[in-house]
CSV table of C-alpha atoms in Angstrom, one decimal:
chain,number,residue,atom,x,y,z
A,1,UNK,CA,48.1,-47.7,-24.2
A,2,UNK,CA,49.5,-45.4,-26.9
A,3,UNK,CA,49.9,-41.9,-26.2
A,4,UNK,CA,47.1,-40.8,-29.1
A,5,UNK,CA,44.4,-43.1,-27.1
A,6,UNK,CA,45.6,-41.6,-23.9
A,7,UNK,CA,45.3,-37.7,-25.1
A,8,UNK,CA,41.4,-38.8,-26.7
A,9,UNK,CA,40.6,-40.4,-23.7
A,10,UNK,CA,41.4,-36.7,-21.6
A,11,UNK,CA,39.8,-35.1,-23.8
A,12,UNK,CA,36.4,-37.0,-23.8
A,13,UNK,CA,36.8,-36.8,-19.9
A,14,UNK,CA,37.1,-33.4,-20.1
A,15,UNK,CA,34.1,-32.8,-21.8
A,16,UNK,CA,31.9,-34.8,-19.9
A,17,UNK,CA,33.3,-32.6,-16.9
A,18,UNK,CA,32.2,-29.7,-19.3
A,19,UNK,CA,28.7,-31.2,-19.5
A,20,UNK,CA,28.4,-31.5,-16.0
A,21,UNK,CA,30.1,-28.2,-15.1
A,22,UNK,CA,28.3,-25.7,-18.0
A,23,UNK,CA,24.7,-26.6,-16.6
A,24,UNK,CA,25.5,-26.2,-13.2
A,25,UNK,CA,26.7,-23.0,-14.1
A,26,UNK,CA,23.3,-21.9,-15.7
A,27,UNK,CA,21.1,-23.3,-13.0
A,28,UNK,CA,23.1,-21.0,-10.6
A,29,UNK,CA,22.7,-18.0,-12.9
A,30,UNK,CA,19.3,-18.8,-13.5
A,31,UNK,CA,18.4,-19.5,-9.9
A,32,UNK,CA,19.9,-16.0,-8.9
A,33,UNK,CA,16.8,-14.3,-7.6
A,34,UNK,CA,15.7,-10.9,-8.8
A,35,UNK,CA,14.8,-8.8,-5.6
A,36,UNK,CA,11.0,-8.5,-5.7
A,37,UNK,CA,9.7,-5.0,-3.8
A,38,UNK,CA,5.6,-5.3,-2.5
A,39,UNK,CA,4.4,-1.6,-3.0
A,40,UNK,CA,1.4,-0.9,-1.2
A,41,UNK,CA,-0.4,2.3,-2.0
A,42,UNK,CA,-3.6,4.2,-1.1
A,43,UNK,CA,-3.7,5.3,-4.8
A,44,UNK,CA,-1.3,4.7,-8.1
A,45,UNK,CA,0.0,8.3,-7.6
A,46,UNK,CA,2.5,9.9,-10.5
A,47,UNK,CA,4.7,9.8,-7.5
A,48,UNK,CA,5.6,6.3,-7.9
A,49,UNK,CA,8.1,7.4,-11.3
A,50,UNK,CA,10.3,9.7,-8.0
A,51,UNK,CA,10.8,6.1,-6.9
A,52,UNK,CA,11.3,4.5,-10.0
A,53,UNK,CA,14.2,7.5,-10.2
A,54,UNK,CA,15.2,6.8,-6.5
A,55,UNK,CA,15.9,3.0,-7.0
A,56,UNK,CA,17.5,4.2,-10.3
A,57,UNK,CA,20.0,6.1,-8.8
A,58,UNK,CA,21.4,3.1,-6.3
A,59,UNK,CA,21.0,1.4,-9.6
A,60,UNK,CA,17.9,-0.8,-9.9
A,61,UNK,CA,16.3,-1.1,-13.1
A,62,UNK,CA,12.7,-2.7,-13.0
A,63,UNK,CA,12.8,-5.9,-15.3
A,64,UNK,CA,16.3,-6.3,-15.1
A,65,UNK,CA,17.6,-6.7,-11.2
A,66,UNK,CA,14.4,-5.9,-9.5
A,67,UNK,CA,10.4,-6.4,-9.8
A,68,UNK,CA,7.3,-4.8,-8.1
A,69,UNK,CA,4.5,-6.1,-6.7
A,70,UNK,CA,2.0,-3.5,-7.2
A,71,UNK,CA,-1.2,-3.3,-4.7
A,72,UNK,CA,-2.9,-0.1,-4.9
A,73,UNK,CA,-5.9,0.4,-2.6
A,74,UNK,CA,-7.9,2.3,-5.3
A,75,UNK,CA,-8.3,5.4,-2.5
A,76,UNK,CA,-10.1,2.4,-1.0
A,77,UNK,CA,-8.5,3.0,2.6
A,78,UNK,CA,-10.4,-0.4,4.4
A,79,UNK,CA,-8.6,-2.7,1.8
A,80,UNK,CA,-5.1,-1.8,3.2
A,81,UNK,CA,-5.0,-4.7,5.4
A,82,UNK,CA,-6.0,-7.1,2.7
A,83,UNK,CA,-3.7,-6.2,0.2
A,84,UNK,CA,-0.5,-6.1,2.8
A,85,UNK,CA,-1.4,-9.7,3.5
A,86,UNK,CA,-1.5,-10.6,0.0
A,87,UNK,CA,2.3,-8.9,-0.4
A,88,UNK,CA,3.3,-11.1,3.0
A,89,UNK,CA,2.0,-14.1,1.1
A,90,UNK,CA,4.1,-13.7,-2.0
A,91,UNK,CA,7.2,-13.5,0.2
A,92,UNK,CA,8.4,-10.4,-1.5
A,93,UNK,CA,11.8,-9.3,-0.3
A,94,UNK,CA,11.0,-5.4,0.7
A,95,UNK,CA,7.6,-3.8,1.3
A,96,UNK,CA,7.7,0.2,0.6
A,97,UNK,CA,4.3,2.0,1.8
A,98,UNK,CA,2.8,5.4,1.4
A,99,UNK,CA,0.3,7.1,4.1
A,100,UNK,CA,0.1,5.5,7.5
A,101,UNK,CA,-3.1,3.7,6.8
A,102,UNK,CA,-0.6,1.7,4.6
A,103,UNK,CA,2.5,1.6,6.8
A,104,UNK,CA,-0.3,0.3,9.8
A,105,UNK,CA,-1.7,-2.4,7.3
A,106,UNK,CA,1.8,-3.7,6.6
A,107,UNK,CA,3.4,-3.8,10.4
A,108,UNK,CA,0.7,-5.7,11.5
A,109,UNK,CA,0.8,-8.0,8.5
A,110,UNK,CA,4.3,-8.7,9.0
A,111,UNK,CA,7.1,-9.0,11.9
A,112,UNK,CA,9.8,-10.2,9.8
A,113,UNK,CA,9.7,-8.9,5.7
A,114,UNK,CA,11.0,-5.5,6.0
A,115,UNK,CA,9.3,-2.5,5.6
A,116,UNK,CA,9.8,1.1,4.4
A,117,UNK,CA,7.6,3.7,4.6
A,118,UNK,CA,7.7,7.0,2.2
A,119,UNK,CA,6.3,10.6,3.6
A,120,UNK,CA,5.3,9.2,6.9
A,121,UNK,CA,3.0,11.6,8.8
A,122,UNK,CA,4.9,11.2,12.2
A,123,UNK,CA,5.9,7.6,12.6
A,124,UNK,CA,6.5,8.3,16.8
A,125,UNK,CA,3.3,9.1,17.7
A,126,UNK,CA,2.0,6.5,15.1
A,127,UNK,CA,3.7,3.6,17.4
A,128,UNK,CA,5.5,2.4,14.3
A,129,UNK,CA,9.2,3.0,15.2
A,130,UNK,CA,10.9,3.1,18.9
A,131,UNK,CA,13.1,6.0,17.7
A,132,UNK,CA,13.6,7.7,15.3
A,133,UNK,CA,17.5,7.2,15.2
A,134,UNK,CA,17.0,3.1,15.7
A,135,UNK,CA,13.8,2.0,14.9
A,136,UNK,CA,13.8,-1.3,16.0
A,137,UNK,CA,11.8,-4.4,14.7
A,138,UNK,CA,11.3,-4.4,11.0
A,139,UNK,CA,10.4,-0.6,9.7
A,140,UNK,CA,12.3,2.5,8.8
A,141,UNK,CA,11.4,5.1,6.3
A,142,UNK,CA,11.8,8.9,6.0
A,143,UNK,CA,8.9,11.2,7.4
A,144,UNK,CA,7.6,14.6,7.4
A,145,UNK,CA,7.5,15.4,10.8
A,146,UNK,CA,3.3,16.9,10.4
A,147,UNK,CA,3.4,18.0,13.5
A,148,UNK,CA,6.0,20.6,13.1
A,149,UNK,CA,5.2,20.9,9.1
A,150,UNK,CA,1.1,21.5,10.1
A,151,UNK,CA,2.3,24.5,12.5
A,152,UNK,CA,4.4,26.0,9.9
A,153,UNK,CA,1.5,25.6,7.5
A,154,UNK,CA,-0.6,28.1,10.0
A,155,UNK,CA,2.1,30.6,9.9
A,156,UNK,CA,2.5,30.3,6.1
A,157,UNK,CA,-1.3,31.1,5.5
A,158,UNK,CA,-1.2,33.8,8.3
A,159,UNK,CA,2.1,35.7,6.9
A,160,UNK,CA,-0.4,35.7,3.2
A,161,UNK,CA,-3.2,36.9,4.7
A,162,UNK,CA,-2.5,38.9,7.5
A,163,UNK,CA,-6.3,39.4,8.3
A,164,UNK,CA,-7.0,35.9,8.4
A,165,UNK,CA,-9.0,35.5,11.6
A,166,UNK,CA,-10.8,32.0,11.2
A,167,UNK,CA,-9.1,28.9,9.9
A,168,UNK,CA,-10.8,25.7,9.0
A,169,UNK,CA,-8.2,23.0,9.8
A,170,UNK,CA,-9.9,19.5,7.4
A,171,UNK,CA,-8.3,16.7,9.4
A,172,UNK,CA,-8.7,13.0,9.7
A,173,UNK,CA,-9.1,10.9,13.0
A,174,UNK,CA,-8.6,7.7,11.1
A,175,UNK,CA,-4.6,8.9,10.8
A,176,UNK,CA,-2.8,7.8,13.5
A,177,UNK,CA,-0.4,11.4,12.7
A,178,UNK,CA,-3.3,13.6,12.7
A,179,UNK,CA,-4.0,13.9,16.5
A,180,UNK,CA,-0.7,15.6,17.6
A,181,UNK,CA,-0.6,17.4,14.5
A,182,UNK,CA,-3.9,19.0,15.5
A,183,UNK,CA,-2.5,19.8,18.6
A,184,UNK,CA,0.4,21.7,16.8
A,185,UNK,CA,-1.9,23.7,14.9
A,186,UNK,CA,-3.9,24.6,17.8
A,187,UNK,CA,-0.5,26.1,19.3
A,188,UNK,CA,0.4,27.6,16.5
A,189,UNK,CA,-3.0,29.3,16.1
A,190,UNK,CA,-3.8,30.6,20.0
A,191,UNK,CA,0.1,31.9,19.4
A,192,UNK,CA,-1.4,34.5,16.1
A,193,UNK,CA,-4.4,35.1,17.6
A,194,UNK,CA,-6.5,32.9,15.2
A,195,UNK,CA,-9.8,31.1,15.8
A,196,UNK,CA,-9.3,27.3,14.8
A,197,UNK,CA,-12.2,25.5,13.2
A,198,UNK,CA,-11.1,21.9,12.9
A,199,UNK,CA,-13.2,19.4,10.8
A,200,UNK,CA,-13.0,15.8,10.3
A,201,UNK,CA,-13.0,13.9,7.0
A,202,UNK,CA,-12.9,10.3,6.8
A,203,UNK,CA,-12.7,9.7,3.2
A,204,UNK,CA,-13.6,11.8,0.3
A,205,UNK,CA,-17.4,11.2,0.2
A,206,UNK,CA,-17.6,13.2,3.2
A,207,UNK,CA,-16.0,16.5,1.5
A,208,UNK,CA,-18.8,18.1,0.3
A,209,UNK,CA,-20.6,18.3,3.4
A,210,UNK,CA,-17.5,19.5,5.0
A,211,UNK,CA,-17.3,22.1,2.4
A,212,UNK,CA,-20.9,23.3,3.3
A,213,UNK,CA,-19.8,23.7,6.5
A,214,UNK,CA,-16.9,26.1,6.2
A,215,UNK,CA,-19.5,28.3,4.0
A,216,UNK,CA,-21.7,28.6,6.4
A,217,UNK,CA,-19.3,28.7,9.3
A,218,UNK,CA,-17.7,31.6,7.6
A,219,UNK,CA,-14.2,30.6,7.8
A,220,UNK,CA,-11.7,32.9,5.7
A,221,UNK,CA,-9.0,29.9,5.3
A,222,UNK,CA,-8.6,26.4,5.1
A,223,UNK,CA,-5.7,24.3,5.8
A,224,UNK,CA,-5.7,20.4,5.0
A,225,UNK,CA,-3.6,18.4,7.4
A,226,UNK,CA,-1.7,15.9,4.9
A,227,UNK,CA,-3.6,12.9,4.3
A,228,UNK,CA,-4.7,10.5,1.5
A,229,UNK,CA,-8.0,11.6,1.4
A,230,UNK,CA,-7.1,14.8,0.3
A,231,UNK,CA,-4.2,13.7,-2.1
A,232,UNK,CA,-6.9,11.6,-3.9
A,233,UNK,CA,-9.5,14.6,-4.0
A,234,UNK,CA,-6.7,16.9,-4.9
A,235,UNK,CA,-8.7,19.0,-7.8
A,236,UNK,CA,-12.1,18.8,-5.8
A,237,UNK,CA,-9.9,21.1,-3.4
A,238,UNK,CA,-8.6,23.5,-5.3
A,239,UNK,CA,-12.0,24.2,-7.1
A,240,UNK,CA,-14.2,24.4,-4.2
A,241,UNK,CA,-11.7,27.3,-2.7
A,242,UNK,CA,-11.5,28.4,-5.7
A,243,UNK,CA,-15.2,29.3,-6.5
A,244,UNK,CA,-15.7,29.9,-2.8
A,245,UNK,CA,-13.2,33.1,-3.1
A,246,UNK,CA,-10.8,31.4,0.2
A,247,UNK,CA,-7.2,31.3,0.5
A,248,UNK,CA,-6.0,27.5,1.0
A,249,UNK,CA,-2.8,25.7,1.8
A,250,UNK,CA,-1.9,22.0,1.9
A,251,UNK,CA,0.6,19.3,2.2
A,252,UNK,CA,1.2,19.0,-1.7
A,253,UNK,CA,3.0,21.2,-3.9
A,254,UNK,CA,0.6,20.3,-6.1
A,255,UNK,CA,-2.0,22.2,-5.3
A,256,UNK,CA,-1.4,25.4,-5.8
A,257,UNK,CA,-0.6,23.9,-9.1
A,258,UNK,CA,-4.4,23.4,-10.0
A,259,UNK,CA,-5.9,26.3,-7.8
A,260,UNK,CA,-5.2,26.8,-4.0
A,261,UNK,CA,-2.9,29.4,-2.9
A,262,UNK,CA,-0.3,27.6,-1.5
A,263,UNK,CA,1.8,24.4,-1.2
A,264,UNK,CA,4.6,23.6,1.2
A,265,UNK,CA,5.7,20.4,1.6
A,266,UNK,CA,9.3,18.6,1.6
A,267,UNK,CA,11.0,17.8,-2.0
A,268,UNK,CA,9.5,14.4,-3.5
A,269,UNK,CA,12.5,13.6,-5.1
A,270,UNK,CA,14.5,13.7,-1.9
A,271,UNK,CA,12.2,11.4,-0.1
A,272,UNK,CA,12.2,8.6,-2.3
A,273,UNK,CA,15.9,9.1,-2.8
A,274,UNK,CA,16.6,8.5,0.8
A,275,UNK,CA,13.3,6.0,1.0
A,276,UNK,CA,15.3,4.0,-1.8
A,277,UNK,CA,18.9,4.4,-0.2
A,278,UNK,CA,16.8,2.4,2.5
A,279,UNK,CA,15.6,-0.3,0.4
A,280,UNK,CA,19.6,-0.3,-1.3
A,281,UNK,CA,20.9,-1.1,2.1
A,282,UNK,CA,17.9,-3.7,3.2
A,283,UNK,CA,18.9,-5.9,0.0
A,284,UNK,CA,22.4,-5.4,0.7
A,285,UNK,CA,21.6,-7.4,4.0
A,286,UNK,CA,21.3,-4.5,6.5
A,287,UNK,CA,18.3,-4.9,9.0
A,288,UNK,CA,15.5,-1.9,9.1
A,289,UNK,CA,16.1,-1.8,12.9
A,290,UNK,CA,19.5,-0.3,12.7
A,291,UNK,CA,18.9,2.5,9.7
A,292,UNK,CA,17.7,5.5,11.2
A,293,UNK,CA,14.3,7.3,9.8
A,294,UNK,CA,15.4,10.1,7.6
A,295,UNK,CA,13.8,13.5,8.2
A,296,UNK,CA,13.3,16.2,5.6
A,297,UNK,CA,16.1,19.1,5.3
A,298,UNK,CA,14.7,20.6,1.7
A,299,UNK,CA,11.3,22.3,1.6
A,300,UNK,CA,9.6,23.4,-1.5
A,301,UNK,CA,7.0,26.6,-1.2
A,302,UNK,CA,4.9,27.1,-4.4
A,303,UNK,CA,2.5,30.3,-4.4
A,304,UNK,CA,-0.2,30.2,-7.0
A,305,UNK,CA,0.1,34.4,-7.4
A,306,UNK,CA,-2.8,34.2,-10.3
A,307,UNK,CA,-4.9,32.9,-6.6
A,308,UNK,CA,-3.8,35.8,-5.1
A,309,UNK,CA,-4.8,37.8,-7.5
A,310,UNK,CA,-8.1,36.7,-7.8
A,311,UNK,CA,-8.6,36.4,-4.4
A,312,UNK,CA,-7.8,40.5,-3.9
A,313,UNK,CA,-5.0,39.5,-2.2
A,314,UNK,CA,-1.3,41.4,-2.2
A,315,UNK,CA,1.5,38.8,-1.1
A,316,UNK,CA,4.5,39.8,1.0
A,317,UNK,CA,7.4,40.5,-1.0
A,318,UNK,CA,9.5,38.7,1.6
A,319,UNK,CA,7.1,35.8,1.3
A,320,UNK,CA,7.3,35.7,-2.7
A,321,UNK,CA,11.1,36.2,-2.2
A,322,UNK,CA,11.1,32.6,-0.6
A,323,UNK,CA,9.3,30.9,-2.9
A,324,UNK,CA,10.4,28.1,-4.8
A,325,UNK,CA,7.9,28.5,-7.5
A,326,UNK,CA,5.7,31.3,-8.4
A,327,UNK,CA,2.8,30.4,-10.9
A,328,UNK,CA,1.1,33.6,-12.3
């Protein structure tokens, strides 16, 4: 055969190989799954852009190496369970929940898709870890230790009003945090002296007549014990203090921001960075069992010092002096 046959013949071969080759290579690109995350959610809170950031900064970028499965419960607490078995039945690769309710709904949906839960109340006493330092079984998360976080709430509200004699504490016996964390407020309280008035709320719709009752109980505080609930009904807060002339704090450095007194609460941003380091790690093939819950170490304390005002009320300087935010 000449040599010129011989060098067309190669070359046709190697093409062919390039035929073969050059799909294989795209069906391998193409079949190079995009990590899907479930998020399931008492409400669609602004909140969700801090994890946006969070899986930003280990570099995930929605629509290009990662997708969400949203499932939001609407403030709709009951549909938690449904919702978390509609994630478990999309196979998605991570599930990341906010509140217990949610956390709860997901654990029992799932032994085996990982799960990581944002802000948890107190994941111990809520059965959903072994330990905090190795979880075990399929969960981890960062949490906000309530317990301790309620207590300091009482002191907080007590240092601002130093006459404060009757607190209402609005809790809710559907959390699986809220018991001992009603306990810790209890201690806290007998230790200033204070007369604890503790109420339970359920869901929203039961606000009003739990507002009626601190009237006419003639409580001079409130404290809300961190919750959904109260997230959802954020504003209804703020004004009924507000109009009924009482000194407030909560969970949510957001409230001060439309009324209430004062917020206290760990830094957002540094929960759903350490919530998405989590997630980073889970898709990098570590197992949830093995990372340790992470536990706040930055606080944020936001005084609403136009409340104060109105309220006839002159603040500490020490207390104003360790303020993150003042809004006057």
């Amino acid at each position: 055969m000449a040599p010129a046959q011989i060098k067309r013949r190669a070359f046709i071969s190697l093409l062919g190989g390039a035929a073969v080759t050059w799909p294989r290579a795209a069906r391998a690109q193409q079949s190079k799954k995009i990590p899907r995350i479930g998020v399931l959610w008492p409400n669609p809170p602004a909140t969700f852009e801090a994890m946006r950031q969070g899986l930003k900064d280990f570099g995930y970028v929605e629509g290009q190496n990662v997708a969400f499965e949203f499932r939001w419960a609407e403030g709709k607490l009951d549909q938690l369970p449904e919702l978390a078995a509609d994630l478990v039945r999309l196979q998605v690769d991570v599930i990341v929940t906010l509140a217990p309710q949610a956390t709860l709904a997901a654990k029992h949906a799932t032994q085996t898709i990982p799960i990581v839960f944002v802000a948890m109340g107190d994941p111990l006493a809520s059965g959903v870890v072994a330990s905090l330092a190795r979880p075990g079984a399929n969960l981890t998360g960062t949490t906000r230790m309530i317990s301790e976080m309620s207590a300091k709430h009482v002191e907080l509200i007590k240092e601002a009003v130093p006459s404060l004699a009757k607190l209402a504490v609005l809790w809710n016996p559907t959390n699986s945090s809220h018991a001992p964390a009603l306990q810790a407020v209890h201690a806290a309280g007998r230790a200033l002296s204070l007369q604890m008035q503790p109420l339970e709320v359920r869901a929203a719709a039961e606000l009003d007549g739990t507002f009626d009752v601190i009237v006419r109980e003639r409580a001079d505080g409130v404290l809300f014990v961190a919750d959904p609930v109260f997230f959802i009904a954020l504003k209804r807060m703020a004004d009924f203090v507000t109009s009924s002339r009482l000194p407030a704090i909560a969970n949510f450095t957001e409230f001060p921001k439309l009324g209430g007194l004062i917020g206290y609460a760990p830094s957002i941003p540094d929960e759903f960075r350490h919530a998405a380091s989590h997630i980073d790690k889970i898709l990098k093939g570590a197992r949830p069992a093995d990372l340790p819950v992470e536990q706040p170490t930055r606080f944020q304390l936001v005084i609403n010092l136009k409340a104060a005002k109105a309220l006839g009320l002159e603040l500490p300087p020490m207390l104003l002096a360790r303020a993150d935010e003042v809004i006057e």
